[in-house]
Tab-separated table of C-alpha atoms in Angstrom:
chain	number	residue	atom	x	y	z
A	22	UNK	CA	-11.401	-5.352	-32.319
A	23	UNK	CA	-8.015	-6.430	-32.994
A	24	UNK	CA	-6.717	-4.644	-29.807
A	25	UNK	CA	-9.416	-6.371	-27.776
A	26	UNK	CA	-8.157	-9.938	-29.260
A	27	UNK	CA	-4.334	-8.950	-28.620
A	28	UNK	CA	-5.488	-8.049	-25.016
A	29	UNK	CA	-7.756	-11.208	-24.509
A	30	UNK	CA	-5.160	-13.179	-25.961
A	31	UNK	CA	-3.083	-11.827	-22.964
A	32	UNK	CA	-5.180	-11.817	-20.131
A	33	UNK	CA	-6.399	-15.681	-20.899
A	34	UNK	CA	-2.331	-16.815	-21.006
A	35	UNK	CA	-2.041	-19.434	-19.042
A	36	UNK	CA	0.501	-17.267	-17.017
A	37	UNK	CA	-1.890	-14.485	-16.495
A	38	UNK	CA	-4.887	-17.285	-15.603
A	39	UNK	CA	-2.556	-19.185	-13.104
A	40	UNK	CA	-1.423	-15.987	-11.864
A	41	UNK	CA	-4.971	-14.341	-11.378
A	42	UNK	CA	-5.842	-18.032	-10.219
A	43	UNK	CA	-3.543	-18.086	-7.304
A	44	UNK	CA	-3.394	-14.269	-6.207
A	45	UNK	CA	-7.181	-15.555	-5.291
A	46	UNK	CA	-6.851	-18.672	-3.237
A	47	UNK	CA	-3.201	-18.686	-2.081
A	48	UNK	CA	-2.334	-16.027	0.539
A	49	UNK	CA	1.429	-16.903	0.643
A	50	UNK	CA	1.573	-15.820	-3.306
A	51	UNK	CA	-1.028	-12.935	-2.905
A	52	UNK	CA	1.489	-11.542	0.148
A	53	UNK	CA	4.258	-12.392	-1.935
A	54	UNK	CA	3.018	-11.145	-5.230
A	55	UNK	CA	1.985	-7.678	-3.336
A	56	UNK	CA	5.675	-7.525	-1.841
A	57	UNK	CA	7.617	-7.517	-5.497
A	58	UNK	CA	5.215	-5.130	-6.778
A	59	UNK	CA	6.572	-3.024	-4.391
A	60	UNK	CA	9.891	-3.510	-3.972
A	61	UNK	CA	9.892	-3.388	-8.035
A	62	UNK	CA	8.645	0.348	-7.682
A	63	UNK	CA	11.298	1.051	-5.204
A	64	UNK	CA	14.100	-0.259	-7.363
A	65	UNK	CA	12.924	1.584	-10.506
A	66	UNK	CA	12.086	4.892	-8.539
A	67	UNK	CA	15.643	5.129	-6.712
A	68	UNK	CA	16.983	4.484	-9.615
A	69	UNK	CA	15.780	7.524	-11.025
A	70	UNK	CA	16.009	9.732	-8.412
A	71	UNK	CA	19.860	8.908	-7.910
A	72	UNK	CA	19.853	9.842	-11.462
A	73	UNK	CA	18.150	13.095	-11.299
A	74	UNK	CA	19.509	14.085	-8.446
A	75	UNK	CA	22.822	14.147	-10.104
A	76	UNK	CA	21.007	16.616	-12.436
A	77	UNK	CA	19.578	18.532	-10.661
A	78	UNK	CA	21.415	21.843	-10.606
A	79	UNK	CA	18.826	23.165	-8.229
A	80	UNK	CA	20.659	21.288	-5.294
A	81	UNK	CA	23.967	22.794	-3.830
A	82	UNK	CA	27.077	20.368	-4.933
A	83	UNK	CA	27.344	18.865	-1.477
A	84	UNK	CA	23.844	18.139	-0.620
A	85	UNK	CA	23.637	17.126	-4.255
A	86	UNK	CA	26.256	14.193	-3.626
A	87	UNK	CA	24.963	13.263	0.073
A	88	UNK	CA	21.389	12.952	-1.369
A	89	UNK	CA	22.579	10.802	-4.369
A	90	UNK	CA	24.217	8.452	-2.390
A	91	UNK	CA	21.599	8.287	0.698
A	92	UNK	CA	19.727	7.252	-2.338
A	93	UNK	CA	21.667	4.684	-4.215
A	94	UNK	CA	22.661	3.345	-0.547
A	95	UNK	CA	18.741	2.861	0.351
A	96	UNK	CA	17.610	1.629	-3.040
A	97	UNK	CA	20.000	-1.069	-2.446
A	98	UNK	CA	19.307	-1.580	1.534
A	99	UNK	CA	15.185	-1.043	0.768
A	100	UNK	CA	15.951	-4.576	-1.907
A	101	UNK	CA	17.844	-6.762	0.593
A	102	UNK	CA	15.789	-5.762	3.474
A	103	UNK	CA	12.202	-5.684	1.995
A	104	UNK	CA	12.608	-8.947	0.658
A	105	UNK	CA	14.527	-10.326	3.573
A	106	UNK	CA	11.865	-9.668	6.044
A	107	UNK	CA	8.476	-10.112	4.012
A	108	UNK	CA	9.595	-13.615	2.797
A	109	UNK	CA	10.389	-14.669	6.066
A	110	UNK	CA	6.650	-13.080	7.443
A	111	UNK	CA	4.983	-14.381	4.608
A	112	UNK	CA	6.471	-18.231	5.187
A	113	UNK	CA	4.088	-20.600	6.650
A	114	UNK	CA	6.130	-21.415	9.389
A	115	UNK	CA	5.983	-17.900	10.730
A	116	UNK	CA	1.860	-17.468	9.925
A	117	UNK	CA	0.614	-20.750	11.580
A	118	UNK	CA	2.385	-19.440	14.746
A	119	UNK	CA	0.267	-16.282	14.637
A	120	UNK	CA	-2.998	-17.462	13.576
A	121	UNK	CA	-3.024	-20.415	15.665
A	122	UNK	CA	-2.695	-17.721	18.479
A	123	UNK	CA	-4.849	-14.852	17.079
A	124	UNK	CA	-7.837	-17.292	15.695
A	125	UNK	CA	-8.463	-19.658	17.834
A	126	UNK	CA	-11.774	-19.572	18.135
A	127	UNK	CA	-12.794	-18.809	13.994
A	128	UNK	CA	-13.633	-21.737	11.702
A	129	UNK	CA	-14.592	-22.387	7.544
A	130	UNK	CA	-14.264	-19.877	5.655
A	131	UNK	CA	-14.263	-17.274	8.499
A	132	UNK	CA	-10.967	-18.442	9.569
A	133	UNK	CA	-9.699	-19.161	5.997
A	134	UNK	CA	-10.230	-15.254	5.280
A	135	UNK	CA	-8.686	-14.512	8.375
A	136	UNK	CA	-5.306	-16.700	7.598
A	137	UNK	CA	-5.407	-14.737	4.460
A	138	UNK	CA	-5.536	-10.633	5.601
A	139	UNK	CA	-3.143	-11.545	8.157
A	140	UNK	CA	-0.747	-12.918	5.908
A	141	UNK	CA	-1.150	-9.917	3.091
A	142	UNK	CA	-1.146	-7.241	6.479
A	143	UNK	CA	1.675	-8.414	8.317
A	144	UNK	CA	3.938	-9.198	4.965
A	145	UNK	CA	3.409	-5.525	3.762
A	146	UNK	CA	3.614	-3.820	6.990
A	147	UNK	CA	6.836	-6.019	8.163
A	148	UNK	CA	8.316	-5.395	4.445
A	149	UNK	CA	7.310	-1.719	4.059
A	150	UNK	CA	7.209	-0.210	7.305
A	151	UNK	CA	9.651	-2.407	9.281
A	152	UNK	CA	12.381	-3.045	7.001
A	153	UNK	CA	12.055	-0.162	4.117
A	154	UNK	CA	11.563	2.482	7.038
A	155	UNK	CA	13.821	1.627	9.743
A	156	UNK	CA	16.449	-0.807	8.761
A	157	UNK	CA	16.768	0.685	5.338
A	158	UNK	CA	17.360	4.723	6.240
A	159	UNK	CA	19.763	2.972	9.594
A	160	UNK	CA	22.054	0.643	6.744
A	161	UNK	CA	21.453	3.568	4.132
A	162	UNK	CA	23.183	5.814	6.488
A	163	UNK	CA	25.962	3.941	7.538
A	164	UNK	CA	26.775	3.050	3.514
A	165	UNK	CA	26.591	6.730	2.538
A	166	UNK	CA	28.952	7.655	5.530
A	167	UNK	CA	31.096	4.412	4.727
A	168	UNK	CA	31.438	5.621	0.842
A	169	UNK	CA	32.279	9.601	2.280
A	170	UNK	CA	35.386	7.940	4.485
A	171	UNK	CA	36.742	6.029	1.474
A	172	UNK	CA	36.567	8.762	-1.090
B	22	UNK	CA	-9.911	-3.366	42.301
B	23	UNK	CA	-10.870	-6.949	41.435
B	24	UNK	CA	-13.874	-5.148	39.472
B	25	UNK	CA	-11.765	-2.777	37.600
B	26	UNK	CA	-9.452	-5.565	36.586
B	27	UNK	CA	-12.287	-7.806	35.739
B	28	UNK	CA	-13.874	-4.679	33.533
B	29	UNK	CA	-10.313	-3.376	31.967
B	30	UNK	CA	-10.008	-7.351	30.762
B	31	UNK	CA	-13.038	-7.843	29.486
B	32	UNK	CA	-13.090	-4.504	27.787
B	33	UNK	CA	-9.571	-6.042	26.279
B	34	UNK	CA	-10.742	-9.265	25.029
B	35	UNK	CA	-13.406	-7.671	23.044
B	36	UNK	CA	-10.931	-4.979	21.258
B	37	UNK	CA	-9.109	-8.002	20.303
B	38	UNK	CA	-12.233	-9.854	19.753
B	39	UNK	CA	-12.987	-7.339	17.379
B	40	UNK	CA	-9.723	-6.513	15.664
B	41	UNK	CA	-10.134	-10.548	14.852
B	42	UNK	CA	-13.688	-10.121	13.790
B	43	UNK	CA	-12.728	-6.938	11.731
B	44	UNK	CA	-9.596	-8.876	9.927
B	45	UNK	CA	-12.009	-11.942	9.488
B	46	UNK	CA	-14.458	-9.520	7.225
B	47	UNK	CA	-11.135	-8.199	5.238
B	48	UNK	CA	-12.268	-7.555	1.401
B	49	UNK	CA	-9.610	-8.567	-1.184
B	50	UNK	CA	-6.352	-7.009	-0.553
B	51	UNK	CA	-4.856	-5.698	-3.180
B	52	UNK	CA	-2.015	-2.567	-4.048
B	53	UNK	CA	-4.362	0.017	-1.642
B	54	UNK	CA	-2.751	-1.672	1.439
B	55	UNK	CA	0.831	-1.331	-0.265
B	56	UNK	CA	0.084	2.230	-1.395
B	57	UNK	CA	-1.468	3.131	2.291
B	58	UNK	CA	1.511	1.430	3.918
B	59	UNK	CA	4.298	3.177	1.893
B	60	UNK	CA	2.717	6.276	2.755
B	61	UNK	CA	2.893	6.386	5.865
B	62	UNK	CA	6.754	4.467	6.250
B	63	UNK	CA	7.730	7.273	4.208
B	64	UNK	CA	6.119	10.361	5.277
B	65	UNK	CA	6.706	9.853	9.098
B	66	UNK	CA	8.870	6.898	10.173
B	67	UNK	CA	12.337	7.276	7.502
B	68	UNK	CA	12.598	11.252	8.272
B	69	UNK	CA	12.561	10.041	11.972
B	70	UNK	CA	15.021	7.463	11.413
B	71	UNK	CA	17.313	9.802	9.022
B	72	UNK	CA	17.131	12.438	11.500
B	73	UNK	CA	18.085	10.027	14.675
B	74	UNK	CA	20.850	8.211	13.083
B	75	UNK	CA	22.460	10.031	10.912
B	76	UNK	CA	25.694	11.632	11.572
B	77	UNK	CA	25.702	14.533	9.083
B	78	UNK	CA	25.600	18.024	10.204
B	79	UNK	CA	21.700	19.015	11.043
B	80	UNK	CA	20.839	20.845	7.858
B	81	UNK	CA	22.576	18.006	5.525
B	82	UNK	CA	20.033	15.678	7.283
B	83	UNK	CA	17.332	17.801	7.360
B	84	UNK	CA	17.191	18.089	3.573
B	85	UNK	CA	17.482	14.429	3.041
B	86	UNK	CA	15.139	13.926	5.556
B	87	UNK	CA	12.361	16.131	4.138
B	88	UNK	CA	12.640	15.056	0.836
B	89	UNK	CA	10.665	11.646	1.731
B	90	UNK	CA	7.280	13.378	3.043
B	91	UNK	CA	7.948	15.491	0.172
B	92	UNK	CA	8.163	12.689	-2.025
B	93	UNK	CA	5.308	10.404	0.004
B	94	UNK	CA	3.322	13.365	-0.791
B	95	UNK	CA	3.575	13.180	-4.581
B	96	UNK	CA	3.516	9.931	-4.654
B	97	UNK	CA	-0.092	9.751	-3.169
B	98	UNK	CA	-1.183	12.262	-4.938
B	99	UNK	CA	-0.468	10.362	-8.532
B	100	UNK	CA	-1.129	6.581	-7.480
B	101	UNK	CA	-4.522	6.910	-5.553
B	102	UNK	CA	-5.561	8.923	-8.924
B	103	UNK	CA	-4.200	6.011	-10.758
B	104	UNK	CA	-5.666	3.267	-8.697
B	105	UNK	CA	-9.243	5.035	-8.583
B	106	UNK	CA	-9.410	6.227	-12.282
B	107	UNK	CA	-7.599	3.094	-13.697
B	108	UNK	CA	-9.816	0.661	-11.620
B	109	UNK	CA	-13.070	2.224	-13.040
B	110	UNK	CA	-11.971	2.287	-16.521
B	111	UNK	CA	-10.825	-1.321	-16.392
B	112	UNK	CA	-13.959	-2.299	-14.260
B	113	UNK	CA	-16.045	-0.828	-17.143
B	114	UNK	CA	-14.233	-2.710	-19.813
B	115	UNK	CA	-14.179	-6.130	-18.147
B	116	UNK	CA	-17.713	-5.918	-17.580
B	117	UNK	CA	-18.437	-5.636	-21.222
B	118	UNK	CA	-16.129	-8.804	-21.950
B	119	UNK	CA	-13.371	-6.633	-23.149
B	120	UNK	CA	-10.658	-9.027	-21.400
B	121	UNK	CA	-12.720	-12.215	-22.047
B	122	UNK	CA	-12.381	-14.793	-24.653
B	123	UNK	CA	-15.067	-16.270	-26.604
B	124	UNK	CA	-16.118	-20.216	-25.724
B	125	UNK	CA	-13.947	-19.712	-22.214
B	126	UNK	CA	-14.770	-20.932	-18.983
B	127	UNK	CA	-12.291	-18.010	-17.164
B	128	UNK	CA	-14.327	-14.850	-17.141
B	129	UNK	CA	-12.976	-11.170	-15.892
B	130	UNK	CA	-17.308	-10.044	-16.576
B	131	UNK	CA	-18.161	-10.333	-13.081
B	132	UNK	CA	-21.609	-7.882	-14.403
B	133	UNK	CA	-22.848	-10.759	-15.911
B	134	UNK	CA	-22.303	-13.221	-13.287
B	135	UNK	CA	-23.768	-11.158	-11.350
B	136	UNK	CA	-27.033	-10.156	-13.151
B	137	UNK	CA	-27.183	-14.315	-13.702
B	138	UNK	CA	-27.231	-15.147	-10.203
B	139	UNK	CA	-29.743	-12.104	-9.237
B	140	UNK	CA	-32.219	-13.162	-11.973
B	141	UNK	CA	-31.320	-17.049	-10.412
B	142	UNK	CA	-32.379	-16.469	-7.484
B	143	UNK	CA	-35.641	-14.350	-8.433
B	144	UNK	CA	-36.870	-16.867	-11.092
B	145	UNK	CA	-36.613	-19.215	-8.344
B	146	UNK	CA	-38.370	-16.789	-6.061
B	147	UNK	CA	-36.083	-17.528	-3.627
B	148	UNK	CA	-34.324	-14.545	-0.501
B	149	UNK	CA	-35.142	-11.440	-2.685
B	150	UNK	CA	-33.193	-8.992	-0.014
B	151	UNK	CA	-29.748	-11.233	-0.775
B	152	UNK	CA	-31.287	-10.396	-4.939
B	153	UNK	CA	-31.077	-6.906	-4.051
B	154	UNK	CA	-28.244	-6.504	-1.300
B	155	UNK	CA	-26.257	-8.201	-4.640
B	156	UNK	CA	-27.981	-5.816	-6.952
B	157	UNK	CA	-26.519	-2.250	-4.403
B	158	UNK	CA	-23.410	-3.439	-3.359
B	159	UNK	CA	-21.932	-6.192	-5.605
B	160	UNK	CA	-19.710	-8.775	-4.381
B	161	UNK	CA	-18.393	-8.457	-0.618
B	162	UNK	CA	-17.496	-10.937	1.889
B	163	UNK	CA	-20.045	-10.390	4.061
B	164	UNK	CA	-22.146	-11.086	0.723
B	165	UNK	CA	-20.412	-14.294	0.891
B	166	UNK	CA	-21.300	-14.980	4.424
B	167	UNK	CA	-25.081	-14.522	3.932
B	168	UNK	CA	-25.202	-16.401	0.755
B	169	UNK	CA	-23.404	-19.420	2.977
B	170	UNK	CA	-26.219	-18.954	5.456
B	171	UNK	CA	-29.113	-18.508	3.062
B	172	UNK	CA	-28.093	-21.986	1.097
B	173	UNK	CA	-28.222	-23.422	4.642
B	174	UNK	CA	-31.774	-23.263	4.244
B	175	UNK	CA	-32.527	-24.200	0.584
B	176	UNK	CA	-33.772	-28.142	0.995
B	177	UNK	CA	-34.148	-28.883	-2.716
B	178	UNK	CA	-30.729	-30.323	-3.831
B	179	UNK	CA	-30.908	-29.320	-7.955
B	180	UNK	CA	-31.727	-25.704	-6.774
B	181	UNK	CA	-28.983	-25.888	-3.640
B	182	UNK	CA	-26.792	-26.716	-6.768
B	183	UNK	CA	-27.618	-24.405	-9.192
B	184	UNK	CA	-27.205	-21.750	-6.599
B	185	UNK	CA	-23.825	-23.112	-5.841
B	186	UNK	CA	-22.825	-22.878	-8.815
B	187	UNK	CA	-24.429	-19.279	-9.808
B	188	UNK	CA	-22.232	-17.809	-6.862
B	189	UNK	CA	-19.157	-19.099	-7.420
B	190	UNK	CA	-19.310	-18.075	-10.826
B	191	UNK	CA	-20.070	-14.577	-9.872
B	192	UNK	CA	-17.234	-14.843	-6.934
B	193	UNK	CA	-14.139	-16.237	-9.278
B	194	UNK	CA	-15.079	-13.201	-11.948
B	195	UNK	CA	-15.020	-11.031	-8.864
B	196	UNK	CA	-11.991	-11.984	-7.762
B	197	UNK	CA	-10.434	-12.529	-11.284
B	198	UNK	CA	-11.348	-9.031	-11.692
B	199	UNK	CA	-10.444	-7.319	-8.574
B	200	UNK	CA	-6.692	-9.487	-9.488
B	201	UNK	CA	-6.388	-8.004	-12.875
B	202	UNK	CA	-7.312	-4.497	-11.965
B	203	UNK	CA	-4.426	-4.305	-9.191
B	204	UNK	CA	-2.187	-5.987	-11.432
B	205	UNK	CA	-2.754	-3.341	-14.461
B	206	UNK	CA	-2.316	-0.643	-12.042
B	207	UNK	CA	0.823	-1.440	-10.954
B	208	UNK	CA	2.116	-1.600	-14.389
B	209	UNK	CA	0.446	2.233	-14.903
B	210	UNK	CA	2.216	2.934	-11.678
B	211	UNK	CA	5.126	1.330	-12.746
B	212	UNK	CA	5.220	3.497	-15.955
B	213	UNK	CA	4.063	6.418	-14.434
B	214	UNK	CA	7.223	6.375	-12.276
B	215	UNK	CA	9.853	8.712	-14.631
B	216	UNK	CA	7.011	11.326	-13.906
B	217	UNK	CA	6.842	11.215	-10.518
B	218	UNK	CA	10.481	11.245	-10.375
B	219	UNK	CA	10.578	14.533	-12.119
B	220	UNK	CA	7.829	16.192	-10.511
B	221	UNK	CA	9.251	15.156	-7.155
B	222	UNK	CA	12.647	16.540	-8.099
B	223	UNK	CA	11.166	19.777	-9.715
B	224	UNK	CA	9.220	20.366	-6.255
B	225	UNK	CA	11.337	19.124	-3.923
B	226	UNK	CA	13.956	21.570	-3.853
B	227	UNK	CA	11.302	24.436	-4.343
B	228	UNK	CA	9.484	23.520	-1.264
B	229	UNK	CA	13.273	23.246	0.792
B	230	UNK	CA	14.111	26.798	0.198
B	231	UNK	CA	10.569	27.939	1.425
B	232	UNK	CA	10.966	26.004	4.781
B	233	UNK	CA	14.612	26.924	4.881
B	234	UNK	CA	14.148	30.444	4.600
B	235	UNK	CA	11.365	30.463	6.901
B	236	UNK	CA	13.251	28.597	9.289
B	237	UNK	CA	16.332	30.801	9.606
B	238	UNK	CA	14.045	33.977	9.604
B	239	UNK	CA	12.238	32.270	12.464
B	240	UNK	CA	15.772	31.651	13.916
B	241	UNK	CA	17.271	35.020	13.726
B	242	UNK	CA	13.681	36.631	15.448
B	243	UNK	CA	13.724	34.028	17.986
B	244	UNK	CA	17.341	34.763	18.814
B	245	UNK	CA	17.367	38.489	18.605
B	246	UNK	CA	14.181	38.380	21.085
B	247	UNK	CA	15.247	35.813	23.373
B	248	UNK	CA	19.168	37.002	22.858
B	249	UNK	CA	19.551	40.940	22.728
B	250	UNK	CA	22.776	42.392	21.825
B	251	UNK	CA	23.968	43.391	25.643
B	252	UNK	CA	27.172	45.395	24.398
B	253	UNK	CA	25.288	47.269	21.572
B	254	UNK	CA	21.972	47.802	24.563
B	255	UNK	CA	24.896	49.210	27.341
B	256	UNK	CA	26.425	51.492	24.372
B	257	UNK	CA	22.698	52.657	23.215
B	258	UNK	CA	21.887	53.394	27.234
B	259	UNK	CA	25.462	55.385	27.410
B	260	UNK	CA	24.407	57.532	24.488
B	261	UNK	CA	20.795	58.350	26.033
B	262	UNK	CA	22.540	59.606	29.527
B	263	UNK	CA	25.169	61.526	27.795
């Protein structure tokens, strides 16, 4: 009982309740919200992997280094990028020029869910496809090779 | 030709009549569309990517490359666990008011909503296939849709209310719900994420010297069929007529 009144206690926080409050009527947060999740999973997991990479004695010395800094290069890129590009898709400059285009012809609540998917779909798929999957590997590439010509 | 044309574009406009409808009808969206869409960036488009702009020799970028299906692979296979198992548990406990507070008007039970707005609506006697659509499926938006419809048609304004008010009880501990659940299993995710790491570096170069090996064996036969040693053939021949 005292766990369930520690994790109550939590969960009815006013930050958790405005939080919870706004993932379900605001779109912009919801896309938003979804978008640092992600790029918070990113972070942590490159983060690691640069680290056990450099571990890993598994890996030949020279693909060892290469794949250590592809990673550090994209975990960095994957931030800037990811960000970049899903605040700028999730602004409401940027969604009333789509869904004035796309939804015309929905109304209520119809086009009120509408305005909503679009702005969680294109957010993610701009951030995580877009950006973490093209410009991130393309910028990751060009640091790593950048950091071999110094050394 | 006019026909075709006339037939391709009204074929069009309904695929993106559809597509519309279809994104109209979207449920909640929560960390399945960022799990599904980090899948797939990995697994197909950054090997791609790696592999056309990269400068490295070809087996340098090959193993870098690999390692994010690899990786996409794992990573799948521990979150969707997560997400499924994690959901149900927490499902189960906010149902039983685990994540509630006593006296509170912000509820995570959507169960109970829900079982007040089904026995609502039969006390009243009032559109018993809604009462049990609600009762198989639970909350959905095209649940939503029909209940907007259905209270269309109620006249009485004390029971229009009390309906009103019923549903978007039951919708807000939905929703509250469906919030909390994503947000928790992010955080198990989140945590879960030294794991992965290891497994994913424990596999990763296990799987690399499989497809390595079985690429330059698949090399050297390829070559050696396609490539015959001419001077050690001519010497073989010489031997046979001598």
């Amino acid at each position: 009982m005292k766990i369930q009144k520690i994790v109550s206690d939590i969960t009815n926080s006013n930050i958790i309740k405005q939080h919870i409050k706004r993932s379900s009527v605001d779109s912009k947060f919801l896309a938003r919200t979804l978008l640092l999740t992600s790029v918070s999973k990113d972070v942590f997991a490159y983060a690691l992997r640069v680290r056990n990479t450099l571990k890993n004695n598994l890996i030949e010395e020279d693909k060892k280094i290469y794949t250590a800094k592809m990673d550090a290069a994209s975990g960095v890129a994957t931030t800037i990028s990811q960000l970049g590009a899903g605040f700028l898709v999730s602004s409401e400059r940027f969604q009333n020029f789509f869904s004035d285009k796309f939804f015309k012809k929905l109304d209520g609540a119809e086009l009120k869910n509408a305005k909503n998917a679009l702005s969680a779909f294109s957010t993610l798929i701009i951030a995580s496809v877009f950006a973490k999957r093209i410009i991130t590997p393309y910028v990751a590439c060009k640091m790593a090779q950048e950091k071999k010509k110094t050394k | 030709m006019n026909i075709i044309n006339s037939v391709s574009n009204a074929n069009k406009t309904s695929f993106k009549g559809c597509i519309i409808k279809r994104i109209a009808k979207t449920g909640e969206i929560g960390e399945a569309l960022s799990i599904g869409c980090d899948f797939l960036g990995k697994a197909v488009i950054v090997p791609a990517v790696i592999m056309k702009v990269s400068k490295e020799p070809k087996e340098k970028k090959e193993y870098s490359a690999f390692k994010n299906p690899v990786a996409a692979v794992i990573q799948l296979a521990l979150e969707v666990p997560v997400l499924l198992v994690g959901s149900k548990i927490i499902e189960k406990a906010a149902d039983k008011g685990f994540f509630d507070k006593k006296n509170s008007d912000f509820s995570y039970n959507q169960k109970k909503f829900k079982e007040d707005f089904i026995k609502l609506l039969e006390e009243l006697k009032l559109n018993n296939n809604l009462a049990q659509k609600i009762k198989e499926q639970g909350y959905s938006k095209n649940i939503a849709s029909e209940f907007c419809d259905f209270i269309k048609t109620v006249n009485n304004k004390t029971t229009k209310d009390k309906l009103n008010l019923a549903f978007s009880k039951f919708e807000a501990a939905y929703k509250n719900q469906f919030h909390l659940k994503n947000r928790i299993c992010f955080l198990f995710a989140l945590v879960l994420t030294p794991l992965l790491c290891a497994i994913e570096n424990y596999i990763h170069p296990k799987v690399m010297k499989k497809v390595y090996n079985y690429e330059h064996t698949h090399q050297k036969l390829v070559h050696n069929i396609l490539k015959p040693d001419m001077k050690k053939f001519m010497a073989n021949i010489g031997k046979k007529n001598k």
